[in-house]
Amino acid sequence: MTMRLIIICDVRAVASMSSPEFAVQALYSSHHGWLNTWLRARLGNAADAADLAQDTFVRLLHRTERLELKAPRAFLRTIARGLVIDHWRREEIERAYLETIAHLPESETPSVEARALVLELLESIARMLEGLKPKVRQAFLLAQCEGITHKHIAEQMGLSLRSVERYVADALYHCYVLRYET
Amino acid sequence: MPVDNLSLTRRGEPHQQVVKQAIHWLLSLRNNSANARLRQQCEVWRAEHHEHELAWQRVQSLQAELSSNLRAVPGAQVAFNTLENSAQGLGRRQALKLLSGALLIGSVAWLGKDAVGWQQWTADFATATGERRGFQRAAAADQTDSRRGHRDVRRDRRRISV
């Protein structure tokens, strides 16, 4: 993977020295080692760090705007941090899901193929709910997953009905902004 | 009423307030599904402006999508438990590892602070911060007093430090 990326960069750089690919190549050769170390400190795992370092540069290749960077490491760190969070989210969801279904009777546990689809679904929902305060997220999930009335959620969470209504509305607005305005 | 997304997008996105109103209508109707009058009032609101209708359509489809995705997860409470549990786990990891730089600086400062505390413990005069000035003044007083011969240092300290 590492070699392939460098070769792609080289070929394109010959075609146009000022192309974004050339800029990515320059970034790659000066900062790849540093990024790898930065990621390894966060992930505690050399293989994952190498993968995510690679993904960071692949992301850059897909960007269309010109890369004129005053602080290249801060920029790389921003992209890499997003990838680290995606990676952790996937891990946490898988862990939490396996833990949850471990309590189910065998007849109710989904097949491995079905699991992969469910995990993908859960990941997309989790990404959408990220950034919500815990109580807002909980109230919203109770309303959405279980279809419980707001009054019932208020009782269950020890909140006023007014708070639950506000929380559910806030969460839906948060999702709206993510979906339609970003 | 069909919504022409393209032409409406050109005219601009629904205003934040309109989106919040649409959400309010949706949740009110959800909690009072049998209320025909409320339903009718909502329809009047939607017909008032194309912006209202667009916001309503979007909010409703978002709600339908979220709820059908969540209910597609088999097993009672599996979606809720997994999402809650993983959100907490992710929060913990982000706090611990992404802030490791900040934590490191913080703990060095804390250790430094502790070192000062340790110096105080091992010093001859273990005083709190507020007391230190009193000690310095006492020392200064001792120096002036020493010119006039010996004195009871402890009495001077008591006199000088307020």
mmCIF file of C-alpha atoms in Angstrom:
data_model
loop_
_atom_site.group_PDB
_atom_site.id
_atom_site.type_symbol
_atom_site.label_atom_id
_atom_site.label_comp_id
_atom_site.label_asym_id
_atom_site.label_seq_id
_atom_site.Cartn_x
_atom_site.Cartn_y
_atom_site.Cartn_z
ATOM 1 C CA MET A 1 0.000 0.000 0.000
ATOM 2 C CA THR A 2 2.772 2.411 0.940
ATOM 3 C CA MET A 3 4.671 1.749 -2.268
ATOM 4 C CA ARG A 4 1.587 2.041 -4.413
ATOM 5 C CA LEU A 5 0.707 5.429 -3.004
ATOM 6 C CA ILE A 6 4.181 6.792 -3.670
ATOM 7 C CA ILE A 7 4.153 5.511 -7.251
ATOM 8 C CA ILE A 8 0.761 7.070 -7.972
ATOM 9 C CA CYS A 9 2.036 10.360 -6.637
ATOM 10 C CA ASP A 10 5.181 10.199 -8.767
ATOM 11 C CA VAL A 11 3.373 9.484 -12.011
ATOM 12 C CA ARG A 12 0.934 12.302 -11.507
ATOM 13 C CA ALA A 13 3.601 14.682 -10.336
ATOM 14 C CA VAL A 14 5.395 14.305 -13.647
ATOM 15 C CA ALA A 15 2.206 15.270 -15.491
ATOM 16 C CA SER A 16 1.771 18.435 -13.477
ATOM 17 C CA MET A 17 4.232 19.557 -10.867
ATOM 18 C CA SER A 18 1.771 21.928 -9.202
ATOM 19 C CA SER A 19 -1.054 19.375 -9.017
ATOM 20 C CA PRO A 20 -2.672 18.475 -5.682
ATOM 21 C CA GLU A 21 -1.057 15.045 -5.957
ATOM 22 C CA PHE A 22 2.355 16.664 -5.994
ATOM 23 C CA ALA A 23 1.481 18.590 -2.864
ATOM 24 C CA VAL A 24 0.331 15.350 -1.233
ATOM 25 C CA GLN A 25 3.570 13.696 -2.203
ATOM 26 C CA ALA A 26 5.574 16.497 -0.626
ATOM 27 C CA LEU A 27 3.492 16.217 2.527
ATOM 28 C CA TYR A 28 3.892 12.464 2.502
ATOM 29 C CA SER A 29 7.654 12.476 2.308
ATOM 30 C CA SER A 30 8.138 15.092 5.009
ATOM 31 C CA HIS A 31 5.451 14.128 7.493
ATOM 32 C CA HIS A 32 4.526 10.476 7.060
ATOM 33 C CA GLY A 33 6.933 9.270 9.738
ATOM 34 C CA TRP A 34 5.784 11.894 12.194
ATOM 35 C CA LEU A 35 2.099 11.134 11.527
ATOM 36 C CA ASN A 36 2.721 7.441 12.024
ATOM 37 C CA THR A 37 4.294 8.104 15.430
ATOM 38 C CA TRP A 38 1.460 10.472 16.398
ATOM 39 C CA LEU A 39 -1.137 7.838 15.497
ATOM 40 C CA ARG A 40 0.706 5.044 17.242
ATOM 41 C CA ALA A 41 0.723 7.055 20.471
ATOM 42 C CA ARG A 42 -3.057 7.330 20.251
ATOM 43 C CA LEU A 43 -3.911 3.866 19.012
ATOM 44 C CA GLY A 44 -1.260 1.938 20.900
ATOM 45 C CA ASN A 45 -0.976 -0.362 17.898
ATOM 46 C CA ALA A 46 1.512 -0.149 15.019
ATOM 47 C CA ALA A 47 -0.650 -1.901 12.407
ATOM 48 C CA ASP A 48 -3.702 0.332 12.961
ATOM 49 C CA ALA A 49 -1.445 3.391 13.050
ATOM 50 C CA ALA A 50 0.088 2.464 9.674
ATOM 51 C CA ASP A 51 -3.379 1.917 8.175
ATOM 52 C CA LEU A 52 -4.751 5.212 9.399
ATOM 53 C CA ALA A 53 -1.630 7.139 8.356
ATOM 54 C CA GLN A 54 -2.175 5.700 4.897
ATOM 55 C CA ASP A 55 -5.885 6.583 4.964
ATOM 56 C CA THR A 56 -5.037 10.148 5.931
ATOM 57 C CA PHE A 57 -2.983 10.645 2.765
ATOM 58 C CA VAL A 58 -5.548 8.838 0.620
ATOM 59 C CA ARG A 59 -8.130 11.352 1.904
ATOM 60 C CA LEU A 60 -5.862 14.150 0.785
ATOM 61 C CA LEU A 61 -5.605 12.680 -2.717
ATOM 62 C CA HIS A 62 -9.385 12.855 -2.992
ATOM 63 C CA ARG A 63 -9.525 16.519 -2.141
ATOM 64 C CA THR A 64 -9.953 18.834 -5.062
ATOM 65 C CA GLU A 65 -8.864 22.162 -3.611
ATOM 66 C CA ARG A 66 -5.256 23.276 -3.668
ATOM 67 C CA LEU A 67 -3.185 22.390 -0.672
ATOM 68 C CA GLU A 68 -1.375 25.483 0.419
ATOM 69 C CA LEU A 69 -0.580 24.827 3.988
ATOM 70 C CA LYS A 70 1.053 27.014 6.528
ATOM 71 C CA ALA A 71 0.752 24.398 9.253
ATOM 72 C CA PRO A 72 0.827 21.006 7.500
ATOM 73 C CA ARG A 73 1.100 18.965 10.682
ATOM 74 C CA ALA A 74 -1.912 20.637 12.281
ATOM 75 C CA PHE A 75 -3.836 19.935 9.081
ATOM 76 C CA LEU A 76 -2.778 16.273 8.941
ATOM 77 C CA ARG A 77 -3.581 15.909 12.613
ATOM 78 C CA THR A 78 -7.116 17.208 12.047
ATOM 79 C CA ILE A 79 -7.779 14.612 9.348
ATOM 80 C CA ALA A 80 -6.069 11.832 11.299
ATOM 81 C CA ARG A 81 -8.001 12.682 14.460
ATOM 82 C CA GLY A 82 -11.283 12.259 12.570
ATOM 83 C CA LEU A 83 -10.101 8.866 11.310
ATOM 84 C CA VAL A 84 -9.032 7.804 14.800
ATOM 85 C CA ILE A 85 -12.507 8.653 16.108
ATOM 86 C CA ASP A 86 -14.156 6.724 13.255
ATOM 87 C CA HIS A 87 -11.923 3.774 14.059
ATOM 88 C CA TRP A 88 -12.732 3.893 17.765
ATOM 89 C CA ARG A 89 -16.450 4.313 17.085
ATOM 90 C CA ARG A 90 -16.439 1.176 14.940
ATOM 91 C CA GLU A 91 -14.573 -0.740 17.651
ATOM 92 C CA GLU A 92 -16.817 0.509 20.446
ATOM 93 C CA ILE A 93 -19.982 -0.314 18.531
ATOM 94 C CA GLU A 94 -18.798 -3.785 17.731
ATOM 95 C CA ARG A 95 -17.762 -4.386 21.335
ATOM 96 C CA ALA A 96 -21.037 -3.009 22.743
ATOM 97 C CA TYR A 97 -23.105 -4.932 20.200
ATOM 98 C CA LEU A 98 -21.436 -8.267 20.917
ATOM 99 C CA GLU A 99 -21.826 -7.638 24.622
ATOM 100 C CA THR A 100 -25.529 -6.855 24.193
ATOM 101 C CA ILE A 101 -26.369 -9.838 22.030
ATOM 102 C CA ALA A 102 -24.375 -12.169 24.276
ATOM 103 C CA HIS A 103 -27.384 -12.089 26.602
ATOM 104 C CA LEU A 104 -29.822 -13.113 23.880
ATOM 105 C CA PRO A 105 -30.957 -16.705 23.394
ATOM 106 C CA GLU A 106 -29.165 -18.348 20.478
ATOM 107 C CA SER A 107 -32.300 -18.461 18.346
ATOM 108 C CA GLU A 108 -32.414 -14.644 18.429
ATOM 109 C CA THR A 109 -28.757 -13.938 17.631
ATOM 110 C CA PRO A 110 -28.222 -12.799 14.054
ATOM 111 C CA SER A 111 -25.930 -14.539 11.573
ATOM 112 C CA VAL A 112 -22.466 -13.146 10.907
ATOM 113 C CA GLU A 113 -23.647 -11.570 7.607
ATOM 114 C CA ALA A 114 -26.646 -9.987 9.271
ATOM 115 C CA ARG A 115 -24.363 -8.682 12.002
ATOM 116 C CA ALA A 116 -22.202 -6.775 9.541
ATOM 117 C CA LEU A 117 -25.269 -4.963 8.176
ATOM 118 C CA VAL A 118 -26.590 -4.189 11.645
ATOM 119 C CA LEU A 119 -23.204 -2.811 12.710
ATOM 120 C CA GLU A 120 -23.123 -0.548 9.673
ATOM 121 C CA LEU A 121 -26.599 0.705 10.477
ATOM 122 C CA LEU A 122 -25.708 1.354 14.111
ATOM 123 C CA GLU A 123 -22.536 3.139 13.083
ATOM 124 C CA SER A 124 -24.411 5.548 10.834
ATOM 125 C CA ILE A 125 -26.873 6.338 13.627
ATOM 126 C CA ALA A 126 -24.080 6.755 16.177
ATOM 127 C CA ARG A 127 -22.289 9.180 13.866
ATOM 128 C CA MET A 128 -25.453 11.224 13.568
ATOM 129 C CA LEU A 129 -26.016 11.384 17.321
ATOM 130 C CA GLU A 130 -22.427 12.287 18.135
ATOM 131 C CA GLY A 131 -22.031 15.503 20.067
ATOM 132 C CA LEU A 132 -25.394 15.252 21.827
ATOM 133 C CA LYS A 133 -25.396 15.519 25.597
ATOM 134 C CA PRO A 134 -25.907 12.093 27.232
ATOM 135 C CA LYS A 135 -29.388 12.884 28.564
ATOM 136 C CA VAL A 136 -30.503 14.318 25.221
ATOM 137 C CA ARG A 137 -29.217 11.236 23.421
ATOM 138 C CA GLN A 138 -30.856 8.874 25.879
ATOM 139 C CA ALA A 139 -34.249 10.551 25.739
ATOM 140 C CA PHE A 140 -34.122 10.630 21.948
ATOM 141 C CA LEU A 141 -33.120 6.980 21.647
ATOM 142 C CA LEU A 142 -35.814 5.860 24.037
ATOM 143 C CA ALA A 143 -38.396 7.733 21.978
ATOM 144 C CA GLN A 144 -37.037 6.425 18.675
ATOM 145 C CA CYS A 145 -36.021 2.837 19.397
ATOM 146 C CA GLU A 146 -38.670 1.769 21.782
ATOM 147 C CA GLY A 147 -41.431 4.128 20.684
ATOM 148 C CA ILE A 148 -42.068 5.035 24.324
ATOM 149 C CA THR A 149 -44.231 8.103 25.006
ATOM 150 C CA HIS A 150 -42.521 11.233 26.255
ATOM 151 C CA LYS A 151 -44.441 10.972 29.513
ATOM 152 C CA HIS A 152 -43.099 7.499 30.100
ATOM 153 C CA ILE A 153 -39.534 8.584 29.252
ATOM 154 C CA ALA A 154 -39.861 11.447 31.739
ATOM 155 C CA GLU A 155 -40.827 8.971 34.462
ATOM 156 C CA GLN A 156 -38.098 6.529 33.521
ATOM 157 C CA MET A 157 -35.367 9.172 33.445
ATOM 158 C CA GLY A 158 -36.627 11.182 36.395
ATOM 159 C CA LEU A 159 -37.072 14.323 34.285
ATOM 160 C CA SER A 160 -39.962 16.705 33.679
ATOM 161 C CA LEU A 161 -42.117 16.132 30.623
ATOM 162 C CA ARG A 162 -41.052 19.559 29.376
ATOM 163 C CA SER A 163 -37.348 18.581 29.512
ATOM 164 C CA VAL A 164 -37.967 15.362 27.622
ATOM 165 C CA GLU A 165 -39.896 17.217 24.921
ATOM 166 C CA ARG A 166 -37.097 19.744 24.609
ATOM 167 C CA TYR A 167 -34.413 17.026 24.504
ATOM 168 C CA VAL A 168 -36.163 15.036 21.784
ATOM 169 C CA ALA A 169 -36.729 18.196 19.734
ATOM 170 C CA ASP A 170 -33.092 19.292 20.190
ATOM 171 C CA ALA A 171 -31.817 15.898 19.083
ATOM 172 C CA LEU A 172 -33.990 15.891 15.983
ATOM 173 C CA TYR A 173 -32.804 19.400 15.119
ATOM 174 C CA HIS A 174 -29.181 18.267 15.575
ATOM 175 C CA CYS A 175 -29.800 15.436 13.083
ATOM 176 C CA TYR A 176 -31.529 17.823 10.672
ATOM 177 C CA VAL A 177 -28.554 20.181 10.643
ATOM 178 C CA LEU A 178 -26.155 17.292 10.005
ATOM 179 C CA ARG A 179 -28.279 15.908 7.206
ATOM 180 C CA TYR A 180 -29.369 19.036 5.364
ATOM 181 C CA GLU A 181 -27.070 21.880 6.287
ATOM 182 C CA THR A 182 -23.555 20.512 6.260
ATOM 183 C CA MET B 1 -48.273 19.003 -2.179
ATOM 184 C CA PRO B 2 -45.182 17.845 -4.064
ATOM 185 C CA VAL B 3 -41.997 19.681 -3.226
ATOM 186 C CA ASP B 4 -39.607 20.737 -5.927
ATOM 187 C CA ASN B 5 -36.386 20.451 -3.983
ATOM 188 C CA LEU B 6 -34.194 22.042 -6.588
ATOM 189 C CA SER B 7 -36.130 25.284 -7.028
ATOM 190 C CA LEU B 8 -36.608 25.639 -3.289
ATOM 191 C CA THR B 9 -32.947 25.095 -2.572
ATOM 192 C CA ARG B 10 -32.147 27.916 -4.935
ATOM 193 C CA ARG B 11 -34.475 30.173 -3.010
ATOM 194 C CA GLY B 12 -32.734 29.190 0.195
ATOM 195 C CA GLU B 13 -32.869 26.744 3.022
ATOM 196 C CA PRO B 14 -35.772 26.783 5.482
ATOM 197 C CA HIS B 15 -35.026 29.149 8.304
ATOM 198 C CA GLN B 16 -33.858 27.633 11.607
ATOM 199 C CA GLN B 17 -37.053 28.811 13.297
ATOM 200 C CA VAL B 18 -39.208 27.142 10.640
ATOM 201 C CA VAL B 19 -37.339 23.848 11.058
ATOM 202 C CA LYS B 20 -37.901 24.019 14.809
ATOM 203 C CA GLN B 21 -41.601 24.691 14.260
ATOM 204 C CA ALA B 22 -41.834 21.688 11.950
ATOM 205 C CA ILE B 23 -40.167 19.546 14.626
ATOM 206 C CA HIS B 24 -42.607 20.901 17.181
ATOM 207 C CA TRP B 25 -45.559 19.963 14.972
ATOM 208 C CA LEU B 26 -44.179 16.501 14.347
ATOM 209 C CA LEU B 27 -43.663 15.751 18.032
ATOM 210 C CA SER B 28 -47.015 17.249 19.064
ATOM 211 C CA LEU B 29 -48.811 15.076 16.542
ATOM 212 C CA ARG B 30 -46.846 12.045 17.639
ATOM 213 C CA ASN B 31 -47.989 12.545 21.216
ATOM 214 C CA ASN B 32 -51.585 13.385 20.243
ATOM 215 C CA SER B 33 -52.169 11.248 17.194
ATOM 216 C CA ALA B 34 -55.925 11.115 17.819
ATOM 217 C CA ASN B 35 -56.308 14.887 17.886
ATOM 218 C CA ALA B 36 -57.982 15.777 14.559
ATOM 219 C CA ARG B 37 -57.984 19.497 15.292
ATOM 220 C CA LEU B 38 -54.224 19.545 15.883
ATOM 221 C CA ARG B 39 -53.725 17.651 12.644
ATOM 222 C CA GLN B 40 -55.759 20.215 10.780
ATOM 223 C CA GLN B 41 -53.856 23.114 12.356
ATOM 224 C CA CYS B 42 -50.621 21.502 11.255
ATOM 225 C CA GLU B 43 -51.917 21.245 7.697
ATOM 226 C CA VAL B 44 -52.824 24.925 7.723
ATOM 227 C CA TRP B 45 -49.313 25.770 8.911
ATOM 228 C CA ARG B 46 -47.753 23.622 6.170
ATOM 229 C CA ALA B 47 -49.849 25.297 3.477
ATOM 230 C CA GLU B 48 -48.929 28.792 4.663
ATOM 231 C CA HIS B 49 -45.548 28.835 2.966
ATOM 232 C CA HIS B 50 -43.476 26.566 0.748
ATOM 233 C CA GLU B 51 -40.680 26.865 3.298
ATOM 234 C CA HIS B 52 -42.955 25.328 5.935
ATOM 235 C CA GLU B 53 -43.813 22.441 3.659
ATOM 236 C CA LEU B 54 -40.167 21.775 2.784
ATOM 237 C CA ALA B 55 -39.117 21.811 6.429
ATOM 238 C CA TRP B 56 -42.022 19.504 7.270
ATOM 239 C CA GLN B 57 -41.164 17.022 4.510
ATOM 240 C CA ARG B 58 -37.524 16.903 5.538
ATOM 241 C CA VAL B 59 -38.190 16.552 9.242
ATOM 242 C CA GLN B 60 -40.715 13.829 8.609
ATOM 243 C CA SER B 61 -38.479 11.831 6.292
ATOM 244 C CA LEU B 62 -35.540 12.187 8.689
ATOM 245 C CA GLN B 63 -37.693 10.931 11.541
ATOM 246 C CA ALA B 64 -39.005 8.022 9.461
ATOM 247 C CA GLU B 65 -35.491 7.076 8.386
ATOM 248 C CA LEU B 66 -34.030 7.168 11.889
ATOM 249 C CA SER B 67 -36.861 5.234 13.362
ATOM 250 C CA SER B 68 -36.878 2.560 10.655
ATOM 251 C CA ASN B 69 -33.092 2.166 10.922
ATOM 252 C CA LEU B 70 -33.319 1.744 14.662
ATOM 253 C CA ARG B 71 -36.150 -0.722 14.433
ATOM 254 C CA ALA B 72 -34.280 -2.718 11.793
ATOM 255 C CA VAL B 73 -31.854 -3.796 14.532
ATOM 256 C CA PRO B 74 -33.152 -7.146 15.739
ATOM 257 C CA GLY B 75 -33.693 -7.848 19.430
ATOM 258 C CA ALA B 76 -35.501 -5.878 22.106
ATOM 259 C CA GLN B 77 -33.448 -2.895 23.314
ATOM 260 C CA VAL B 78 -30.383 -4.086 21.402
ATOM 261 C CA ALA B 79 -30.101 -0.835 19.426
ATOM 262 C CA PHE B 80 -30.593 1.313 22.524
ATOM 263 C CA ASN B 81 -28.123 -0.630 24.662
ATOM 264 C CA THR B 82 -25.471 -0.816 21.956
ATOM 265 C CA LEU B 83 -25.683 2.873 21.080
ATOM 266 C CA GLU B 84 -25.683 4.027 24.687
ATOM 267 C CA ASN B 85 -22.883 1.731 25.727
ATOM 268 C CA SER B 86 -20.698 2.543 22.711
ATOM 269 C CA ALA B 87 -21.280 6.306 23.023
ATOM 270 C CA GLN B 88 -20.067 6.157 26.604
ATOM 271 C CA GLY B 89 -17.063 4.043 25.626
ATOM 272 C CA LEU B 90 -16.149 6.388 22.784
ATOM 273 C CA GLY B 91 -16.496 9.404 25.066
ATOM 274 C CA ARG B 92 -14.128 7.844 27.563
ATOM 275 C CA ARG B 93 -11.562 6.991 24.910
ATOM 276 C CA GLN B 94 -11.672 10.453 23.396
ATOM 277 C CA ALA B 95 -11.266 12.052 26.791
ATOM 278 C CA LEU B 96 -8.379 9.794 27.719
ATOM 279 C CA LYS B 97 -6.378 9.469 24.557
ATOM 280 C CA LEU B 98 -7.007 12.498 22.369
ATOM 281 C CA LEU B 99 -6.450 14.768 25.306
ATOM 282 C CA SER B 100 -3.359 12.849 26.356
ATOM 283 C CA GLY B 101 -1.232 15.877 25.437
ATOM 284 C CA ALA B 102 -3.287 18.162 27.646
ATOM 285 C CA LEU B 103 -3.315 15.552 30.379
ATOM 286 C CA LEU B 104 0.445 15.258 30.229
ATOM 287 C CA ILE B 105 0.899 19.013 30.629
ATOM 288 C CA GLY B 106 -1.681 18.994 33.403
ATOM 289 C CA SER B 107 -0.006 16.182 35.298
ATOM 290 C CA VAL B 108 3.448 17.787 35.020
ATOM 291 C CA ALA B 109 1.958 20.949 36.513
ATOM 292 C CA TRP B 110 0.331 18.862 39.208
ATOM 293 C CA LEU B 111 3.577 17.068 39.969
ATOM 294 C CA GLY B 112 5.370 20.435 40.080
ATOM 295 C CA LYS B 113 2.788 21.694 42.513
ATOM 296 C CA ASP B 114 3.253 18.616 44.574
ATOM 297 C CA ALA B 115 7.041 19.143 44.610
ATOM 298 C CA VAL B 116 6.499 22.577 46.157
ATOM 299 C CA GLY B 117 4.282 20.930 48.741
ATOM 300 C CA TRP B 118 7.027 18.442 49.473
ATOM 301 C CA GLN B 119 9.574 21.230 49.916
ATOM 302 C CA GLN B 120 7.266 22.784 52.434
ATOM 303 C CA TRP B 121 6.980 19.550 54.342
ATOM 304 C CA THR B 122 10.730 19.156 54.538
ATOM 305 C CA ALA B 123 11.450 22.839 55.285
ATOM 306 C CA ASP B 124 12.123 23.992 58.837
ATOM 307 C CA PHE B 125 9.097 26.213 58.782
ATOM 308 C CA ALA B 126 6.151 24.450 57.274
ATOM 309 C CA THR B 127 3.710 27.242 56.600
ATOM 310 C CA ALA B 128 0.731 27.788 54.362
ATOM 311 C CA THR B 129 1.057 30.412 51.627
ATOM 312 C CA GLY B 130 -0.597 33.106 53.674
ATOM 313 C CA GLU B 131 1.753 32.585 56.556
ATOM 314 C CA ARG B 132 4.975 32.918 54.609
ATOM 315 C CA ARG B 133 4.985 36.705 54.594
ATOM 316 C CA GLY B 134 4.717 36.718 58.340
ATOM 317 C CA PHE B 135 7.816 34.526 58.533
ATOM 318 C CA GLN B 136 9.793 36.763 56.157
ATOM 319 C CA ARG B 137 8.867 39.831 58.153
ATOM 320 C CA ALA B 138 9.837 38.042 61.293
ATOM 321 C CA ALA B 139 13.200 37.194 59.738
ATOM 322 C CA ALA B 140 13.670 40.812 58.691
ATOM 323 C CA ALA B 141 12.723 41.923 62.184
ATOM 324 C CA ASP B 142 15.237 39.458 63.616
ATOM 325 C CA GLN B 143 17.951 41.097 61.530
ATOM 326 C CA THR B 144 17.164 44.603 62.781
ATOM 327 C CA ASP B 145 16.738 43.316 66.267
ATOM 328 C CA SER B 146 20.108 41.581 66.157
ATOM 329 C CA ARG B 147 21.745 45.027 66.022
ATOM 330 C CA ARG B 148 20.232 45.824 69.359
ATOM 331 C CA GLY B 149 21.284 42.596 70.955
ATOM 332 C CA HIS B 150 19.281 39.452 71.444
ATOM 333 C CA ARG B 151 15.544 39.275 71.689
ATOM 334 C CA ASP B 152 12.820 36.752 71.853
ATOM 335 C CA VAL B 153 12.292 35.953 68.182
ATOM 336 C CA ARG B 154 9.000 34.275 68.832
ATOM 337 C CA ARG B 155 7.571 37.356 70.495
ATOM 338 C CA ASP B 156 8.668 39.550 67.555
ATOM 339 C CA ARG B 157 7.026 37.211 65.086
ATOM 340 C CA ARG B 158 3.815 37.349 66.966
ATOM 341 C CA ARG B 159 3.936 41.123 66.992
ATOM 342 C CA ILE B 160 4.814 41.604 63.314
ATOM 343 C CA SER B 161 2.656 39.010 61.603
ATOM 344 C CA VAL B 162 -0.956 40.133 61.674
#
